[in-house]
PDB file of C-alpha atoms in Angstrom:
ATOM      1  CA  UNK A   1       0.595  -6.288  16.492  1.00 59.00           C
ATOM      2  CA  UNK A   2       3.977  -4.734  17.536  1.00 58.00           C
ATOM      3  CA  UNK A   3       6.453  -4.006  14.586  1.00 65.00           C
ATOM      4  CA  UNK A   4      10.199  -4.812  14.904  1.00 63.00           C
ATOM      5  CA  UNK A   5      10.883  -1.761  16.451  1.00 63.00           C
ATOM      6  CA  UNK A   6       8.014  -1.996  18.748  1.00 80.00           C
ATOM      7  CA  UNK A   7       6.530   1.154  17.219  1.00 91.00           C
ATOM      8  CA  UNK A   8       2.936   0.934  15.996  1.00 96.00           C
ATOM      9  CA  UNK A   9       1.985   2.068  12.363  1.00 97.00           C
ATOM     10  CA  UNK A  10       0.987   5.430  13.384  1.00 97.00           C
ATOM     11  CA  UNK A  11       3.957   6.050  15.055  1.00 97.00           C
ATOM     12  CA  UNK A  12       6.124   4.720  11.929  1.00 97.00           C
ATOM     13  CA  UNK A  13       4.294   6.909   9.527  1.00 97.00           C
ATOM     14  CA  UNK A  14       4.818  10.207  11.815  1.00 97.00           C
ATOM     15  CA  UNK A  15       8.446   9.316  12.062  1.00 95.00           C
ATOM     16  CA  UNK A  16       9.112   8.763   8.110  1.00 96.00           C
ATOM     17  CA  UNK A  17      10.963  10.939   5.867  1.00 94.00           C
ATOM     18  CA  UNK A  18       9.575  11.639   2.472  1.00 95.00           C
ATOM     19  CA  UNK A  19      11.146   8.792   0.689  1.00 94.00           C
ATOM     20  CA  UNK A  20       9.815   6.332   3.254  1.00 95.00           C
ATOM     21  CA  UNK A  21       6.439   7.968   3.091  1.00 97.00           C
ATOM     22  CA  UNK A  22       6.238   7.885  -0.571  1.00 96.00           C
ATOM     23  CA  UNK A  23       7.430   4.182  -0.518  1.00 96.00           C
ATOM     24  CA  UNK A  24       4.813   3.307   2.205  1.00 97.00           C
ATOM     25  CA  UNK A  25       1.908   4.917   0.376  1.00 98.00           C
ATOM     26  CA  UNK A  26       3.121   3.644  -2.894  1.00 97.00           C
ATOM     27  CA  UNK A  27       3.817  -0.028  -1.484  1.00 97.00           C
ATOM     28  CA  UNK A  28       0.209  -0.009  -0.170  1.00 97.00           C
ATOM     29  CA  UNK A  29      -1.074   1.006  -3.628  1.00 96.00           C
ATOM     30  CA  UNK A  30       1.094  -1.652  -5.518  1.00 95.00           C
ATOM     31  CA  UNK A  31      -0.313  -4.402  -3.064  1.00 95.00           C
ATOM     32  CA  UNK A  32      -3.736  -3.423  -4.107  1.00 95.00           C
ATOM     33  CA  UNK A  33      -3.407  -3.258  -7.643  1.00 93.00           C
ATOM     34  CA  UNK A  34      -4.844  -6.593  -8.188  1.00 90.00           C
ATOM     35  CA  UNK A  35      -8.099  -5.421  -7.438  1.00 91.00           C
ATOM     36  CA  UNK A  36      -8.000  -3.025 -10.267  1.00 88.00           C
ATOM     37  CA  UNK A  37      -5.830  -4.911 -12.959  1.00 79.00           C
ATOM     38  CA  UNK A  38      -6.423  -8.413 -12.143  1.00 68.00           C
ATOM     39  CA  UNK A  39      -2.816  -9.330 -12.950  1.00 66.00           C
ATOM     40  CA  UNK A  40       0.712  -8.233 -13.026  1.00 59.00           C
ATOM     41  CA  UNK A  41       1.161  -4.541 -13.998  1.00 74.00           C
ATOM     42  CA  UNK A  42       4.068  -2.335 -14.493  1.00 86.00           C
ATOM     43  CA  UNK A  43       2.252   1.128 -14.472  1.00 90.00           C
ATOM     44  CA  UNK A  44       4.013   1.772 -10.980  1.00 94.00           C
ATOM     45  CA  UNK A  45       7.554   1.139 -11.953  1.00 94.00           C
ATOM     46  CA  UNK A  46       8.550   4.411 -12.786  1.00 95.00           C
ATOM     47  CA  UNK A  47       7.076   5.527  -9.733  1.00 96.00           C
ATOM     48  CA  UNK A  48       9.283   3.020  -7.623  1.00 95.00           C
ATOM     49  CA  UNK A  49      12.321   4.115  -9.904  1.00 94.00           C
ATOM     50  CA  UNK A  50      11.486   7.931  -8.844  1.00 95.00           C
ATOM     51  CA  UNK A  51      11.079   6.830  -5.082  1.00 95.00           C
ATOM     52  CA  UNK A  52      14.451   5.203  -5.397  1.00 92.00           C
ATOM     53  CA  UNK A  53      16.059   8.472  -6.875  1.00 92.00           C
ATOM     54  CA  UNK A  54      14.200  10.671  -4.118  1.00 89.00           C
ATOM     55  CA  UNK A  55      13.413  12.728  -7.429  1.00 87.00           C
ATOM     56  CA  UNK A  56      10.250  14.972  -6.827  1.00 88.00           C
ATOM     57  CA  UNK A  57      10.055  16.105 -10.249  1.00 89.00           C
ATOM     58  CA  UNK A  58      10.255  12.506 -11.484  1.00 95.00           C
ATOM     59  CA  UNK A  59       7.995  11.471  -8.934  1.00 96.00           C
ATOM     60  CA  UNK A  60       5.169  13.959  -9.999  1.00 95.00           C
ATOM     61  CA  UNK A  61       5.545  12.793 -13.633  1.00 95.00           C
ATOM     62  CA  UNK A  62       5.415   9.210 -13.017  1.00 96.00           C
ATOM     63  CA  UNK A  63       2.364   9.444 -11.057  1.00 96.00           C
ATOM     64  CA  UNK A  64       0.711  11.330 -13.539  1.00 95.00           C
ATOM     65  CA  UNK A  65       1.762   8.755 -16.080  1.00 95.00           C
ATOM     66  CA  UNK A  66       0.288   5.946 -13.919  1.00 94.00           C
ATOM     67  CA  UNK A  67      -3.001   7.782 -13.815  1.00 94.00           C
ATOM     68  CA  UNK A  68      -3.317   7.774 -17.341  1.00 93.00           C
ATOM     69  CA  UNK A  69      -2.226   4.142 -17.803  1.00 91.00           C
ATOM     70  CA  UNK A  70      -4.567   2.908 -14.994  1.00 90.00           C
ATOM     71  CA  UNK A  71      -7.538   5.152 -15.999  1.00 87.00           C
ATOM     72  CA  UNK A  72     -10.526   3.048 -17.012  1.00 77.00           C
ATOM     73  CA  UNK A  73     -14.063   2.259 -15.981  1.00 64.00           C
ATOM     74  CA  UNK A  74     -15.130   2.613 -12.429  1.00 66.00           C
ATOM     75  CA  UNK A  75     -15.616  -1.059 -12.173  1.00 79.00           C
ATOM     76  CA  UNK A  76     -16.235  -2.490  -8.498  1.00 87.00           C
ATOM     77  CA  UNK A  77     -16.080  -0.776  -5.392  1.00 91.00           C
ATOM     78  CA  UNK A  78     -12.791  -2.135  -4.740  1.00 91.00           C
ATOM     79  CA  UNK A  79     -11.088  -1.087  -8.101  1.00 92.00           C
ATOM     80  CA  UNK A  80     -12.672   2.597  -7.407  1.00 92.00           C
ATOM     81  CA  UNK A  81     -10.868   2.443  -4.045  1.00 94.00           C
ATOM     82  CA  UNK A  82      -7.470   1.435  -5.642  1.00 94.00           C
ATOM     83  CA  UNK A  83      -7.931   4.019  -8.267  1.00 93.00           C
ATOM     84  CA  UNK A  84      -8.564   6.589  -5.645  1.00 94.00           C
ATOM     85  CA  UNK A  85      -5.472   5.647  -3.873  1.00 96.00           C
ATOM     86  CA  UNK A  86      -3.491   6.691  -7.144  1.00 95.00           C
ATOM     87  CA  UNK A  87      -5.787   9.779  -7.784  1.00 95.00           C
ATOM     88  CA  UNK A  88      -4.919  11.084  -4.326  1.00 96.00           C
ATOM     89  CA  UNK A  89      -1.198  10.640  -4.810  1.00 96.00           C
ATOM     90  CA  UNK A  90       0.410  14.057  -4.389  1.00 96.00           C
ATOM     91  CA  UNK A  91       2.327  15.635  -7.127  1.00 92.00           C
ATOM     92  CA  UNK A  92       4.388  17.490  -4.724  1.00 90.00           C
ATOM     93  CA  UNK A  93       7.353  15.860  -3.155  1.00 93.00           C
ATOM     94  CA  UNK A  94       6.615  17.131   0.374  1.00 95.00           C
ATOM     95  CA  UNK A  95       6.651  15.487   3.908  1.00 96.00           C
ATOM     96  CA  UNK A  96       3.078  16.971   4.824  1.00 97.00           C
ATOM     97  CA  UNK A  97       1.383  15.644   1.410  1.00 97.00           C
ATOM     98  CA  UNK A  98       2.971  12.306   1.187  1.00 97.00           C
ATOM     99  CA  UNK A  99       2.188  11.892   4.936  1.00 98.00           C
ATOM    100  CA  UNK A 100      -1.407  12.724   4.403  1.00 98.00           C
ATOM    101  CA  UNK A 101      -1.709  10.380   1.039  1.00 98.00           C
ATOM    102  CA  UNK A 102       0.226   7.560   3.218  1.00 98.00           C
ATOM    103  CA  UNK A 103      -2.339   7.564   5.714  1.00 98.00           C
ATOM    104  CA  UNK A 104      -5.300   7.374   3.303  1.00 97.00           C
ATOM    105  CA  UNK A 105      -3.302   4.648   1.466  1.00 98.00           C
ATOM    106  CA  UNK A 106      -2.815   2.749   4.640  1.00 98.00           C
ATOM    107  CA  UNK A 107      -6.341   2.924   5.972  1.00 97.00           C
ATOM    108  CA  UNK A 108      -7.704   1.780   2.355  1.00 97.00           C
ATOM    109  CA  UNK A 109      -5.287  -1.039   1.921  1.00 97.00           C
ATOM    110  CA  UNK A 110      -6.085  -2.563   5.323  1.00 96.00           C
ATOM    111  CA  UNK A 111     -10.020  -2.140   4.595  1.00 94.00           C
ATOM    112  CA  UNK A 112      -9.588  -3.788   1.463  1.00 94.00           C
ATOM    113  CA  UNK A 113      -7.669  -6.410   2.807  1.00 94.00           C
ATOM    114  CA  UNK A 114      -9.969  -6.910   5.807  1.00 93.00           C
ATOM    115  CA  UNK A 115     -12.986  -7.270   3.549  1.00 91.00           C
ATOM    116  CA  UNK A 116     -11.398 -10.379   1.672  1.00 90.00           C
ATOM    117  CA  UNK A 117     -10.808 -11.867   5.270  1.00 87.00           C
ATOM    118  CA  UNK A 118     -13.437 -14.834   6.202  1.00 72.00           C
ATOM    119  CA  UNK A 119     -14.767 -12.973   9.067  1.00 69.00           C
ATOM    120  CA  UNK A 120     -16.242  -9.633   8.928  1.00 73.00           C
ATOM    121  CA  UNK A 121     -14.245  -6.805   9.852  1.00 76.00           C
ATOM    122  CA  UNK A 122     -15.683  -4.931  13.080  1.00 82.00           C
ATOM    123  CA  UNK A 123     -15.968  -1.174  12.881  1.00 87.00           C
ATOM    124  CA  UNK A 124     -12.835   0.603  14.403  1.00 92.00           C
ATOM    125  CA  UNK A 125     -10.633  -2.668  13.593  1.00 93.00           C
ATOM    126  CA  UNK A 126      -8.441  -0.801  11.178  1.00 94.00           C
ATOM    127  CA  UNK A 127      -7.677   2.278  13.167  1.00 95.00           C
ATOM    128  CA  UNK A 128      -7.206  -0.104  16.103  1.00 95.00           C
ATOM    129  CA  UNK A 129      -4.746  -2.000  14.257  1.00 95.00           C
ATOM    130  CA  UNK A 130      -3.020   1.258  12.922  1.00 96.00           C
ATOM    131  CA  UNK A 131      -2.617   2.118  16.685  1.00 96.00           C
ATOM    132  CA  UNK A 132      -1.183  -1.085  17.577  1.00 95.00           C
ATOM    133  CA  UNK A 133      -3.889  -3.411  18.660  1.00 94.00           C
ATOM    134  CA  UNK A 134      -4.631  -6.031  16.009  1.00 92.00           C
ATOM    135  CA  UNK A 135      -6.801  -8.196  18.311  1.00 92.00           C
ATOM    136  CA  UNK A 136      -9.590  -9.463  15.869  1.00 90.00           C
ATOM    137  CA  UNK A 137      -7.793  -9.004  12.644  1.00 92.00           C
ATOM    138  CA  UNK A 138      -7.997 -12.051  10.169  1.00 92.00           C
ATOM    139  CA  UNK A 139      -4.932 -13.241   8.315  1.00 93.00           C
ATOM    140  CA  UNK A 140      -5.293 -10.838   5.426  1.00 94.00           C
ATOM    141  CA  UNK A 141      -5.705  -7.812   7.561  1.00 95.00           C
ATOM    142  CA  UNK A 142      -2.764  -8.942   9.932  1.00 95.00           C
ATOM    143  CA  UNK A 143      -0.622  -9.849   7.003  1.00 96.00           C
ATOM    144  CA  UNK A 144      -1.313  -6.203   5.251  1.00 96.00           C
ATOM    145  CA  UNK A 145      -0.515  -4.851   8.657  1.00 97.00           C
ATOM    146  CA  UNK A 146       2.835  -6.366   8.949  1.00 96.00           C
ATOM    147  CA  UNK A 147       3.728  -5.560   5.376  1.00 97.00           C
ATOM    148  CA  UNK A 148       2.944  -1.767   6.125  1.00 97.00           C
ATOM    149  CA  UNK A 149       5.101  -1.799   9.145  1.00 97.00           C
ATOM    150  CA  UNK A 150       7.845  -3.712   7.581  1.00 96.00           C
ATOM    151  CA  UNK A 151       7.960  -1.315   4.497  1.00 96.00           C
ATOM    152  CA  UNK A 152       8.300   1.738   6.803  1.00 96.00           C
ATOM    153  CA  UNK A 153      11.184  -0.228   8.677  1.00 95.00           C
ATOM    154  CA  UNK A 154      13.246  -1.153   6.018  1.00 94.00           C
ATOM    155  CA  UNK A 155      12.960   2.062   4.121  1.00 94.00           C
ATOM    156  CA  UNK A 156      14.020   3.930   7.154  1.00 89.00           C
ATOM    157  CA  UNK A 157      17.412   2.297   6.754  1.00 84.00           C
ATOM    158  CA  UNK A 158      17.987   4.054   3.285  1.00 76.00           C
ATOM    159  CA  UNK A 159      17.466   3.724  -0.273  1.00 74.00           C
ATOM    160  CA  UNK A 160      18.621  -0.124   0.238  1.00 82.00           C
ATOM    161  CA  UNK A 161      15.508  -0.765   1.740  1.00 89.00           C
ATOM    162  CA  UNK A 162      13.354  -0.159  -1.069  1.00 92.00           C
ATOM    163  CA  UNK A 163      14.255  -3.261  -2.583  1.00 91.00           C
ATOM    164  CA  UNK A 164      12.824  -5.168   0.419  1.00 91.00           C
ATOM    165  CA  UNK A 165       9.715  -2.682   0.370  1.00 93.00           C
ATOM    166  CA  UNK A 166       9.426  -3.759  -3.320  1.00 92.00           C
ATOM    167  CA  UNK A 167       9.574  -7.312  -2.552  1.00 92.00           C
ATOM    168  CA  UNK A 168       6.914  -7.145   0.237  1.00 91.00           C
ATOM    169  CA  UNK A 169       4.646  -5.455  -2.330  1.00 92.00           C
ATOM    170  CA  UNK A 170       5.073  -8.065  -4.858  1.00 91.00           C
ATOM    171  CA  UNK A 171       4.455 -10.809  -2.363  1.00 92.00           C
ATOM    172  CA  UNK A 172       1.209  -8.885  -0.973  1.00 93.00           C
ATOM    173  CA  UNK A 173       0.097  -8.542  -4.446  1.00 92.00           C
ATOM    174  CA  UNK A 174       0.172 -11.971  -5.106  1.00 92.00           C
ATOM    175  CA  UNK A 175      -1.352 -12.995  -1.997  1.00 92.00           C
ATOM    176  CA  UNK A 176      -4.513 -10.832  -2.658  1.00 93.00           C
ATOM    177  CA  UNK A 177      -4.643 -11.786  -6.127  1.00 91.00           C
ATOM    178  CA  UNK A 178      -4.976 -15.699  -5.203  1.00 91.00           C
ATOM    179  CA  UNK A 179      -7.468 -14.774  -2.334  1.00 90.00           C
ATOM    180  CA  UNK A 180      -9.410 -12.739  -5.144  1.00 86.00           C
ATOM    181  CA  UNK A 181      -9.036 -15.796  -7.645  1.00 86.00           C
ATOM    182  CA  UNK A 182     -10.182 -18.374  -5.304  1.00 86.00           C
ATOM    183  CA  UNK A 183     -13.217 -16.068  -4.258  1.00 81.00           C
ATOM    184  CA  UNK A 184     -14.237 -15.695  -7.956  1.00 79.00           C
ATOM    185  CA  UNK A 185     -13.990 -19.371  -8.637  1.00 83.00           C
ATOM    186  CA  UNK A 186     -16.185 -20.110  -5.571  1.00 82.00           C
ATOM    187  CA  UNK A 187     -18.749 -17.421  -6.154  1.00 68.00           C
TER     188      UNK A 187
END
């Protein structure tokens, strides 16, 4: 699945600056939050504000507060995966740390979305999607891939792209919440 710039997700992550990386990882976490909280939650709002300011000290503090606010019982494997994304968020506002975290968040978010697709996700599909080959991806996995690419592309245009990144996260969270809710009703 090609992005608007023609670059695959791996290339977009490699080329992102600190703000883009922080926004991309945070957006993945934000879209998966319904698997942890079930409904809307504002725990990540201060983290988004720190990203908007590009403030490394505020970032570390906001991440620490979000960890405390979202701490709880392990719950399902999905909830543990989401909590793990937050646990791995670096306190340091550095390109290397943020790039590694964003890569983990990207893989986790794609895998979680793929698990809710109608068909099973074959081994290696998530990595193929990240490299630009989305052949065989179901609608949820493909949608998450598009959102990840769009976040990185819009944030690359500066701080004004953060609003669009946040909108994509809210939209993606709603989609995932609806799918989870529908599954719970039919189970």
